[in-house]
Structures are given as C-alpha cells and as structure tokens.
PDB file of C-alpha atoms in Angstrom:
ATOM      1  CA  UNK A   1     131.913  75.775 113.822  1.00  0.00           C
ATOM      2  CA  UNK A   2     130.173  75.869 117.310  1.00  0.00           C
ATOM      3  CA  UNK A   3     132.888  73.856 120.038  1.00  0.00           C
ATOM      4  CA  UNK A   4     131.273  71.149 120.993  1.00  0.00           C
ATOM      5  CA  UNK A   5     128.849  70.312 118.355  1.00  0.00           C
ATOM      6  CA  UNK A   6     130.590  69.057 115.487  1.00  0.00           C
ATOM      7  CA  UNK A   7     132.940  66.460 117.511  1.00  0.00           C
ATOM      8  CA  UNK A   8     131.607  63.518 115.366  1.00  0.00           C
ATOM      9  CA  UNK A   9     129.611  62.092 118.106  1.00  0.00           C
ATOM     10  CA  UNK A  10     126.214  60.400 117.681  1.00  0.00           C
ATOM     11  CA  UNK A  11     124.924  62.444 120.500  1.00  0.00           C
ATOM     12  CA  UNK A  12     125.919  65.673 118.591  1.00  0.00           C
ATOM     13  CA  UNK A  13     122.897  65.763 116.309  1.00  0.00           C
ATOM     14  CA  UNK A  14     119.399  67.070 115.971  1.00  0.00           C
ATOM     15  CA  UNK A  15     116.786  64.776 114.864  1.00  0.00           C
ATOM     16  CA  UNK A  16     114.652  65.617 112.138  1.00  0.00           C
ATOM     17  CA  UNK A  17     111.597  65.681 114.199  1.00  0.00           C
ATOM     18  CA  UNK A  18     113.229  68.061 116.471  1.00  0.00           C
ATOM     19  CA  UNK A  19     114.595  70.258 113.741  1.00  0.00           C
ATOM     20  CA  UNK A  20     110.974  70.423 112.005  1.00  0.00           C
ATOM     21  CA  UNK A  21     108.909  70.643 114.960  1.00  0.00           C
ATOM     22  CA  UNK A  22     110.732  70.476 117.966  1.00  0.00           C
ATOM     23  CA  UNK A  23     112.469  72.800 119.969  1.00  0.00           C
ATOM     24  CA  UNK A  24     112.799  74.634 116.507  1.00  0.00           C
ATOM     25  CA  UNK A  25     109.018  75.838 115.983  1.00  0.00           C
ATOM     26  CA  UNK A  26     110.032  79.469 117.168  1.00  0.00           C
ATOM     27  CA  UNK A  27     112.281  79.498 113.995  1.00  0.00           C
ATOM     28  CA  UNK A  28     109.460  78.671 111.431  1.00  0.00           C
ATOM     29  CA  UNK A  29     107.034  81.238 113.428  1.00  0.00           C
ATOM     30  CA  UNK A  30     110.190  83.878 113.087  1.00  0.00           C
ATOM     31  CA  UNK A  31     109.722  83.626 109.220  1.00  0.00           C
ATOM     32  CA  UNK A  32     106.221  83.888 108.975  1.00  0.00           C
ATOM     33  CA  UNK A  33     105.882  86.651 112.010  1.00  0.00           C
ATOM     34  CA  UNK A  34     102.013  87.985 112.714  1.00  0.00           C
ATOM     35  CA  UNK A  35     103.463  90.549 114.013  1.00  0.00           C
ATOM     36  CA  UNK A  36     104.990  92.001 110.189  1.00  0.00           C
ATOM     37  CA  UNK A  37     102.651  94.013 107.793  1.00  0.00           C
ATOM     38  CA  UNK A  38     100.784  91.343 105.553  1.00  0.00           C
ATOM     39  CA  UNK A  39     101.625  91.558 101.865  1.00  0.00           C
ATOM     40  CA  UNK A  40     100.164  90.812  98.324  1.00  0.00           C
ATOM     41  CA  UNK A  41     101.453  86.532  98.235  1.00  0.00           C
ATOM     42  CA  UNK A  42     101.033  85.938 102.161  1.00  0.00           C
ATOM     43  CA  UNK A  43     104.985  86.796 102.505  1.00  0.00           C
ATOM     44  CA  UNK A  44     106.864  83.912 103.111  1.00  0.00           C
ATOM     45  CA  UNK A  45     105.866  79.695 102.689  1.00  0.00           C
ATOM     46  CA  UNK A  46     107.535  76.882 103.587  1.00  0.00           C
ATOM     47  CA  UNK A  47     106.460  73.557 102.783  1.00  0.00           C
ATOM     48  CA  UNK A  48     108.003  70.590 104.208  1.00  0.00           C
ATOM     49  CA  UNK A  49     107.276  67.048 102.410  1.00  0.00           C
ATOM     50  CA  UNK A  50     109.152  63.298 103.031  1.00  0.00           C
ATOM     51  CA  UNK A  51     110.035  63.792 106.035  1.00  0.00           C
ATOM     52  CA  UNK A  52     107.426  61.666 108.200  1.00  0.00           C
ATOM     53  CA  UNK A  53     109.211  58.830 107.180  1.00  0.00           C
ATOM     54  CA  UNK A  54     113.021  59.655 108.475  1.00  0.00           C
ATOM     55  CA  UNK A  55     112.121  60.093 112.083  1.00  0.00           C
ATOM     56  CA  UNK A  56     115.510  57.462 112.832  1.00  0.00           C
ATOM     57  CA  UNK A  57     117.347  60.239 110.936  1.00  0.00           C
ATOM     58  CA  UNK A  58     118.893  63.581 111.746  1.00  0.00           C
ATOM     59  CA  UNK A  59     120.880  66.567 110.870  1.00  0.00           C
ATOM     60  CA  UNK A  60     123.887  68.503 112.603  1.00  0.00           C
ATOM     61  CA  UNK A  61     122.913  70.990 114.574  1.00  0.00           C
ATOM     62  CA  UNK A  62     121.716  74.647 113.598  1.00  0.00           C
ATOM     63  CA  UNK A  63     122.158  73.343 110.311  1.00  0.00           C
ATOM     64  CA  UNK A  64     117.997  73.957 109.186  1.00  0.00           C
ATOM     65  CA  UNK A  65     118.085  77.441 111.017  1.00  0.00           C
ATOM     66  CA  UNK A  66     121.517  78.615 108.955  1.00  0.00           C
ATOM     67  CA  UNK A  67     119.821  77.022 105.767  1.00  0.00           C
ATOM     68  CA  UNK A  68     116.233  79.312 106.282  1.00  0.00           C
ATOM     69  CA  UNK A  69     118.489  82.367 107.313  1.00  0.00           C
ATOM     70  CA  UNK A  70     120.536  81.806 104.198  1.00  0.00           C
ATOM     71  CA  UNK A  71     117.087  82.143 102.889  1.00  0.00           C
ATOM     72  CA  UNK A  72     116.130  85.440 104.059  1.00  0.00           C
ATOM     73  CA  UNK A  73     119.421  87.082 103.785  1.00  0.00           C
ATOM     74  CA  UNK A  74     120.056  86.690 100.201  1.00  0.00           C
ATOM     75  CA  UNK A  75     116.334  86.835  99.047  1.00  0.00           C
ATOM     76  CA  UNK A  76     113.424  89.600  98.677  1.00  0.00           C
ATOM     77  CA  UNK A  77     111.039  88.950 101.244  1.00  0.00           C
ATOM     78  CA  UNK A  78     109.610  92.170 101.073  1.00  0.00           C
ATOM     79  CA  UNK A  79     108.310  92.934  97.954  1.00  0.00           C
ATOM     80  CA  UNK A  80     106.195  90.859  95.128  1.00  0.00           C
ATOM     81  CA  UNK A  81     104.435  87.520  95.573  1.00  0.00           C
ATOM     82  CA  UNK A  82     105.598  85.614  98.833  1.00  0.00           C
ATOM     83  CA  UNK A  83     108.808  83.589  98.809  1.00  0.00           C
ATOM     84  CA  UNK A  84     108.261  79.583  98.565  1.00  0.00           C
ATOM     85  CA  UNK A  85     110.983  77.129 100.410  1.00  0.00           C
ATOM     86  CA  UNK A  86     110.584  73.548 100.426  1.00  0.00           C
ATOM     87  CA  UNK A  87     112.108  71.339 102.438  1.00  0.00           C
ATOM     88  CA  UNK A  88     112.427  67.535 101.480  1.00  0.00           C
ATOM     89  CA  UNK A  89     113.634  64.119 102.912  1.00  0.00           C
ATOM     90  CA  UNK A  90     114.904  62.424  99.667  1.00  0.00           C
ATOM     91  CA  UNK A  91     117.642  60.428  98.608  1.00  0.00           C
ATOM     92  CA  UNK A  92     119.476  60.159 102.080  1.00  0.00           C
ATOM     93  CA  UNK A  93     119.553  63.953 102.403  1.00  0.00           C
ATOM     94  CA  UNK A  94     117.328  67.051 103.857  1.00  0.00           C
ATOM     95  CA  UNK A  95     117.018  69.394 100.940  1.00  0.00           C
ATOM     96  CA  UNK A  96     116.193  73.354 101.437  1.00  0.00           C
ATOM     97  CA  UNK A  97     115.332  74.711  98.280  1.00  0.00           C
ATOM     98  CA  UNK A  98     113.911  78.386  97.443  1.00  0.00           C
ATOM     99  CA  UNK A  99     113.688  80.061  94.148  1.00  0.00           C
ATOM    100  CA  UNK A 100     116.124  82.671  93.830  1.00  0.00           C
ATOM    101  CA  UNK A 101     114.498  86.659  94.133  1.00  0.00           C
ATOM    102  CA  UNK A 102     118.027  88.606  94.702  1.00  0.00           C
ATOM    103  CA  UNK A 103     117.661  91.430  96.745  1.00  0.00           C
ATOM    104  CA  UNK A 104     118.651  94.836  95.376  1.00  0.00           C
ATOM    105  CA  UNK A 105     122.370  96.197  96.232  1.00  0.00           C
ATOM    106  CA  UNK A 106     125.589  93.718  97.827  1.00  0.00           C
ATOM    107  CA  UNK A 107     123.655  90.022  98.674  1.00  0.00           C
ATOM    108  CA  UNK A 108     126.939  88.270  98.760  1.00  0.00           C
ATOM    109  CA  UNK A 109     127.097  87.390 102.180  1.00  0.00           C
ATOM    110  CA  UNK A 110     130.257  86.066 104.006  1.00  0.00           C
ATOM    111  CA  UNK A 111     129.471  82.662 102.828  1.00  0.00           C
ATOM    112  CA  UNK A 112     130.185  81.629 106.478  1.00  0.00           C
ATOM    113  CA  UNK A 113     126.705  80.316 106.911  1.00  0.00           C
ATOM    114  CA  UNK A 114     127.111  77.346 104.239  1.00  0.00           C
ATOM    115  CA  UNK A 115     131.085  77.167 104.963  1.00  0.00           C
ATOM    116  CA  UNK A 116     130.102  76.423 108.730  1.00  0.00           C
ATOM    117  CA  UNK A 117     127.987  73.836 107.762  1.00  0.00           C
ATOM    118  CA  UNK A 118     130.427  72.352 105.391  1.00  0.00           C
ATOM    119  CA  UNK A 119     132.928  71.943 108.237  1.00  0.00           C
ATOM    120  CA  UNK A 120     129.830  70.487 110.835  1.00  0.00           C
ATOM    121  CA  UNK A 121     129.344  67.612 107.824  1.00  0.00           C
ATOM    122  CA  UNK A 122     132.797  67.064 107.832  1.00  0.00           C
ATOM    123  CA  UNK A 123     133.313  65.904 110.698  1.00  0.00           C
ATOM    124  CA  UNK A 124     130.309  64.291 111.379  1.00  0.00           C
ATOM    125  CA  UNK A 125     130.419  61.817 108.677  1.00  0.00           C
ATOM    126  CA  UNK A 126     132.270  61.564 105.053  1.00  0.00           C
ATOM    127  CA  UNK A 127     129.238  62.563 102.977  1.00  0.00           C
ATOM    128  CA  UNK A 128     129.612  66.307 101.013  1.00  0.00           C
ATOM    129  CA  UNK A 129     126.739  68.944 101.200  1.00  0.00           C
ATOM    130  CA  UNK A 130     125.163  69.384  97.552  1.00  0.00           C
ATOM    131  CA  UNK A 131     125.313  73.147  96.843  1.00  0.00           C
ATOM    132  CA  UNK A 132     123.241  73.596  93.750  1.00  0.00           C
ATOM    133  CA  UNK A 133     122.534  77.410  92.071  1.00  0.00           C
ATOM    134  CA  UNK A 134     120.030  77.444  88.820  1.00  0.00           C
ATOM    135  CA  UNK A 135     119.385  81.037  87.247  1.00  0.00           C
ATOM    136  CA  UNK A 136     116.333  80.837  89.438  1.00  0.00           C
ATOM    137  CA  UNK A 137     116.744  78.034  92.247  1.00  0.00           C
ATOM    138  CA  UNK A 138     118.703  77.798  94.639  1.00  0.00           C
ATOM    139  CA  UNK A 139     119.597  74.480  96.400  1.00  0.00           C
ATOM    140  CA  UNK A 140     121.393  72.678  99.617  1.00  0.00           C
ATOM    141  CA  UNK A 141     121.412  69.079 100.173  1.00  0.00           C
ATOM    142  CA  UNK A 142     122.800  67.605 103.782  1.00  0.00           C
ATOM    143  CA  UNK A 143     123.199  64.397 104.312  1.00  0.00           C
ATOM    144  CA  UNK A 144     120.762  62.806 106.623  1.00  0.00           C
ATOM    145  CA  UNK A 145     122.764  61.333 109.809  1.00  0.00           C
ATOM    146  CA  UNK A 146     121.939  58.509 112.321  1.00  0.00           C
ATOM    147  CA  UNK A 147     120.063  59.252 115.472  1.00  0.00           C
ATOM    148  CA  UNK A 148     121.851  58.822 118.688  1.00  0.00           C
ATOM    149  CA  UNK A 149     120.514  55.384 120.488  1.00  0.00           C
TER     150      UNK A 149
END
C-alpha cells in the first residue's frame, strides 16, 4: 500500500469523475496508444456506463489504473479481435470487467496488484472487494466511497 493514501481519511480518495476523466485521461490514452500498430478489432475498448450519476462518490486511489493494468498484464492484447473492458457504477460499487483472453506462457502475476487494493479498501471503509473469475470473465467490484466535503 502507498504511505499516505490508505490512512482512512475522507481526503484520501479519488473521485469518480477524476478517476474517469480527470487527471487520469493519460491512462485511458496509454491503452488505446496511436502511436501502436493498428490491428484486425481496433485493439483495445473500454466502455464506461452508470457512472454520470455517482459524481458524490469515489474510489481509493490508483485503484482504476491497477484494475486496467491487471487488464493488460494477464490478457492478449496483441493478437485476435480487440479486448473489451467495461466499467460500471452499480450497486454501490465501480465494476472493471474484461473477458478473459490468457496470454500464452506464466500470466500469474504476483497478485500484488489486487492484494494492494484489498489492503487500500480495508482501511478505508469495512466493505470487501468482489473478485469474481468465470471460464471467460473476469471481474472486480470496489466499493464506491464518499467524497471528501
């Protein structure tokens, strides 16, 4: 966990509207990058839907860039029809979802990504992260958080 962040403060969050479009642009443009070969599919799409109405709301942190990296790591993005993530407000929670396209060879990770935003949640507030795997979607719910005043 990042010092500092996670102290269970209300100032110690990132509104949605920031996350989606704020500061944050740079990390949707990152996924999507001009500057990559085009493929078949149009690469990589993210669609993000409920989430005009949960301005009040927010999320710790880093938590939307460690969900889309969590994305890209453990996906192919390189190969076939583009990858599809959604991102929802519903039910009290931001939910990243992305079917699952396993990349070939060792995707396992460290899990530290999803562990470190486990720990920012629980401190923050007494609400769990939903964790959710399919045989072909994958799925993390965070709670959505009140806005600093």
């Amino acid at each position: 966990v990042y010092p500092g962040y996670a102290t269970g403060k209300a100032g110690n969050v990132t509104s949605i509207d920031g996350a989606l479009i704020g500061d944050n642009r740079h990390r949707f443009r990152s996924l999507r990058n001009p500057a990559q070969r085009p493929r078949p599919g149009e690469g990589r799409q993210i669609r993000v839907s409920g989430c005009d109405d949960v301005t009040a709301r927010a999320i710790a942190p880093m938590t939307l860039q460690l969900l889309l990296e969590n994305v890209v790591c453990h996906n192919d993005i390189e190969s076939g029809p583009g990858l599809h993530v959604d991102i929802r407000c519903e039910n009290d929670a931001l939910t990243v979802s992305n079917p699952i396209r396993a990349r070939r060879g060792d995707t396992r990770g460290t899990g530290s990504g999803l562990s470190h935003i486990q720990a920012r949640y629980r401190l923050l507030c007494e609400r769990e992260n939903r964790i959710e795997r399919s045989a072909d979607m994958f799925r993390v719910a965070v709670p959505l958080l009140p806005c600093a005043p």
